[in-house]
PDB file of C-alpha atoms in Angstrom:
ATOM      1  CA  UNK A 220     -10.213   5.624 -12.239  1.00  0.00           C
ATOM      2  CA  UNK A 221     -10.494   7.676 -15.014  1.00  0.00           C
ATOM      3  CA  UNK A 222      -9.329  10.929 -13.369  1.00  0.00           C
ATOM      4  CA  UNK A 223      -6.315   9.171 -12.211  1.00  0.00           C
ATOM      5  CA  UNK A 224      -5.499   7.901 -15.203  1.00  0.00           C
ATOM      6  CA  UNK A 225      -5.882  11.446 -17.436  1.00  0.00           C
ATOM      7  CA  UNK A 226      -4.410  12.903 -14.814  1.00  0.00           C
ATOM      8  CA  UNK A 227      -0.899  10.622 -14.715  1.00  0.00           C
ATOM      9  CA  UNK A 228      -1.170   7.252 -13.089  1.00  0.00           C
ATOM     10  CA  UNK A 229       1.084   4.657 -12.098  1.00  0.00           C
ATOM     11  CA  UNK A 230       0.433   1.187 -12.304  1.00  0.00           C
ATOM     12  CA  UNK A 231       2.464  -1.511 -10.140  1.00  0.00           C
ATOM     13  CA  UNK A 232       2.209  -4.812  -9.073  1.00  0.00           C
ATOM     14  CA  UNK A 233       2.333  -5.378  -5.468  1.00  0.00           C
ATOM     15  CA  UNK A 234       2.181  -8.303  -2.844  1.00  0.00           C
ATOM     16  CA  UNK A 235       0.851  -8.004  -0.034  1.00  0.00           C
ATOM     17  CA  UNK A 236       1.319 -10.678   3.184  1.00  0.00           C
ATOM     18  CA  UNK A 237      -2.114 -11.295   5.414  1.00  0.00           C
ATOM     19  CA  UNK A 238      -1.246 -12.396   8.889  1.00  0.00           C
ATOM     20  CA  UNK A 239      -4.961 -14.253   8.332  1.00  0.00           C
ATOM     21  CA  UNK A 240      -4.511 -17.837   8.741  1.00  0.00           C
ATOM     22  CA  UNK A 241      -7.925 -19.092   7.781  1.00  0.00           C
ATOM     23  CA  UNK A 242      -8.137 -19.898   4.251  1.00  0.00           C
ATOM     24  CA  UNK A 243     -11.705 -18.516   3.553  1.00  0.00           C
ATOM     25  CA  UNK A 244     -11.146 -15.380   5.528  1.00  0.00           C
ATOM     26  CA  UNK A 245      -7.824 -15.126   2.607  1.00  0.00           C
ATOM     27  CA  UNK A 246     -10.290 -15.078   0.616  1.00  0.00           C
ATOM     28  CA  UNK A 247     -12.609 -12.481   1.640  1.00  0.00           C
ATOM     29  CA  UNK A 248      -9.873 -10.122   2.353  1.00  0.00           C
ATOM     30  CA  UNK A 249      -8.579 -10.197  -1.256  1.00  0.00           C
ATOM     31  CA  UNK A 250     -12.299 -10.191  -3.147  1.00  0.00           C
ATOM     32  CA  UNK A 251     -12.526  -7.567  -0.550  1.00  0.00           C
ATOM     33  CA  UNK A 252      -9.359  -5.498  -1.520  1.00  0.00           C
ATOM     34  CA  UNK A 253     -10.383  -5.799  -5.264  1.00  0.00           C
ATOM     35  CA  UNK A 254     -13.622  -3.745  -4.360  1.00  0.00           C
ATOM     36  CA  UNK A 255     -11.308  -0.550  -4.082  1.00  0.00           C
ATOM     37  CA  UNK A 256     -10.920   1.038  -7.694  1.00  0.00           C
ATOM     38  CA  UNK A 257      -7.675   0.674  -9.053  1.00  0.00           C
ATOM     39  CA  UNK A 258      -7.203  -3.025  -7.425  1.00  0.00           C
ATOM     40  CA  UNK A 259      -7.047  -6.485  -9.701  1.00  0.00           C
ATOM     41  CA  UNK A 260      -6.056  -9.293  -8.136  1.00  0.00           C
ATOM     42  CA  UNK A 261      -3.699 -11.608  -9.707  1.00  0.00           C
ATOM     43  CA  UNK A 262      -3.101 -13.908  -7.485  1.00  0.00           C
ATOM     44  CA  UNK A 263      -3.640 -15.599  -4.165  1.00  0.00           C
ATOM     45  CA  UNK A 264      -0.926 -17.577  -2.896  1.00  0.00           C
ATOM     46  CA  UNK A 265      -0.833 -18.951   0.932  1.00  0.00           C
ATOM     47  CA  UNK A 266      -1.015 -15.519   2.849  1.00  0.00           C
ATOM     48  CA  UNK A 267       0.378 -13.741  -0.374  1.00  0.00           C
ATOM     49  CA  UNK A 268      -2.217 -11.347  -1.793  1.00  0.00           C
ATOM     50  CA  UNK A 269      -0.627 -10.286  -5.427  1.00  0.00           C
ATOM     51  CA  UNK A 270      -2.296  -7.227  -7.143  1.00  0.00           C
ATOM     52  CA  UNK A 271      -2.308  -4.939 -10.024  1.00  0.00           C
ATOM     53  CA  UNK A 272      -2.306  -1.489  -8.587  1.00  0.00           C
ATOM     54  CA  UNK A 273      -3.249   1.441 -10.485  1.00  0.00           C
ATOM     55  CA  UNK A 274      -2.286   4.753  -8.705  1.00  0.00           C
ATOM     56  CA  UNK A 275      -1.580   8.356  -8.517  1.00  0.00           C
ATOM     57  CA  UNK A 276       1.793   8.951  -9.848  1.00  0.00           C
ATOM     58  CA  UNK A 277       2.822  10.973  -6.051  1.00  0.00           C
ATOM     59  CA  UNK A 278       1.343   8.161  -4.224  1.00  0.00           C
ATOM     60  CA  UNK A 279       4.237   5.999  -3.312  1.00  0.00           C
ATOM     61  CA  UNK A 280       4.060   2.425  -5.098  1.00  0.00           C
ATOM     62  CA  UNK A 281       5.742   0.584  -2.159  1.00  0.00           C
ATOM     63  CA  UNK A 282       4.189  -2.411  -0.305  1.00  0.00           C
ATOM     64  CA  UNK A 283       4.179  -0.515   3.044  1.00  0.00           C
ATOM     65  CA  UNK A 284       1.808   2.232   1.507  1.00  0.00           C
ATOM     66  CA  UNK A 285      -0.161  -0.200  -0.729  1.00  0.00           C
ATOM     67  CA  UNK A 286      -1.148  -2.509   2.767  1.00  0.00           C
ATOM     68  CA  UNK A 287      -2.188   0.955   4.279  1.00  0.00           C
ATOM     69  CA  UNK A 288      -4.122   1.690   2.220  1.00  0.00           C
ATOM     70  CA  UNK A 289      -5.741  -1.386   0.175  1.00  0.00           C
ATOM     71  CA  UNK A 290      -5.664  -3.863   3.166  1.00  0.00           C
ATOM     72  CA  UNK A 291      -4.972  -3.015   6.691  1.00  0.00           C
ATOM     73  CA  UNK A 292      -8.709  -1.936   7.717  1.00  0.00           C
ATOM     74  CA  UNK A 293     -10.273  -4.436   6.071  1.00  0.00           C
ATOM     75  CA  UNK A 294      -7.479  -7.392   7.626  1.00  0.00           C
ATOM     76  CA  UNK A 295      -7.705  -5.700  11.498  1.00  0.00           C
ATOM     77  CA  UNK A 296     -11.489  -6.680  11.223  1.00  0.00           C
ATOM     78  CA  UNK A 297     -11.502 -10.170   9.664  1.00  0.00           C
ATOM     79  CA  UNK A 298      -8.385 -11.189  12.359  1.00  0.00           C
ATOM     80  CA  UNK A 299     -11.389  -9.821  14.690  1.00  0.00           C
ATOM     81  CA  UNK A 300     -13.819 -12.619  13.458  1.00  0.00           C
ATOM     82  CA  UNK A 301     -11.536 -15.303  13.246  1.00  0.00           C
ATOM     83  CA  UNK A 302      -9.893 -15.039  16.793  1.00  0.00           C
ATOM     84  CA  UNK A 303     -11.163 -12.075  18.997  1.00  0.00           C
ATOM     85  CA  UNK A 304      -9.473 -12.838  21.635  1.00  0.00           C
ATOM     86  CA  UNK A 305      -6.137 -12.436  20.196  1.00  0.00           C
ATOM     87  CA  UNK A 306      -6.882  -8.645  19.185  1.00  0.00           C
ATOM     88  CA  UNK A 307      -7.488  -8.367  22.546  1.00  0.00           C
ATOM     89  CA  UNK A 308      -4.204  -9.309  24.046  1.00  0.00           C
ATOM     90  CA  UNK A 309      -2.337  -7.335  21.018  1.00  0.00           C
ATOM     91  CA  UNK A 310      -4.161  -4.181  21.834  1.00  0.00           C
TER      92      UNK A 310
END
């Protein structure tokens, strides 16, 4: 995080909706997204994940690109553990 921030960051805070309904599995995904560097979570609200972002000044601050790329892996596998079979029918 260093190197981003000497080299021009841009910090934002963004919230980010989880289409996970199982509380605990909320919970995983957002301790989860924190483990990327440049992630603080604020807040967890319902299925609204609320972080401090701290990025690359070219990256693109909006909520589209911050789900890409702080949450969307990590969510496609825990909606895999808490209902496989619905993955199934979506792919």
């Amino acid at each position: 995080m260093i190197g981003v921030i000497i080299k021009g960051a841009s910090i934002d805070v963004v919230s980010l909706k989880t289409k996970l309904s199982n509380e605990y599995l909320r919970i995983m995904l957002a301790d989860s997204i924190t483990l990327t560097p440049g992630s603080i979570l604020l807040e967890l609200n319902d299925d609204i994940i609320t972080l401090l972002w701290i990025r690359y000044k070219n990256t693109p601050g909006d909520p589209e690109t911050a789900d890409m790329m702080l949450k969307s892996k990590i969510e496609r596998q825990l909606l895999k553990a808490e209902n496989p079979a619905r993955i199934e029918k979506e792919v």
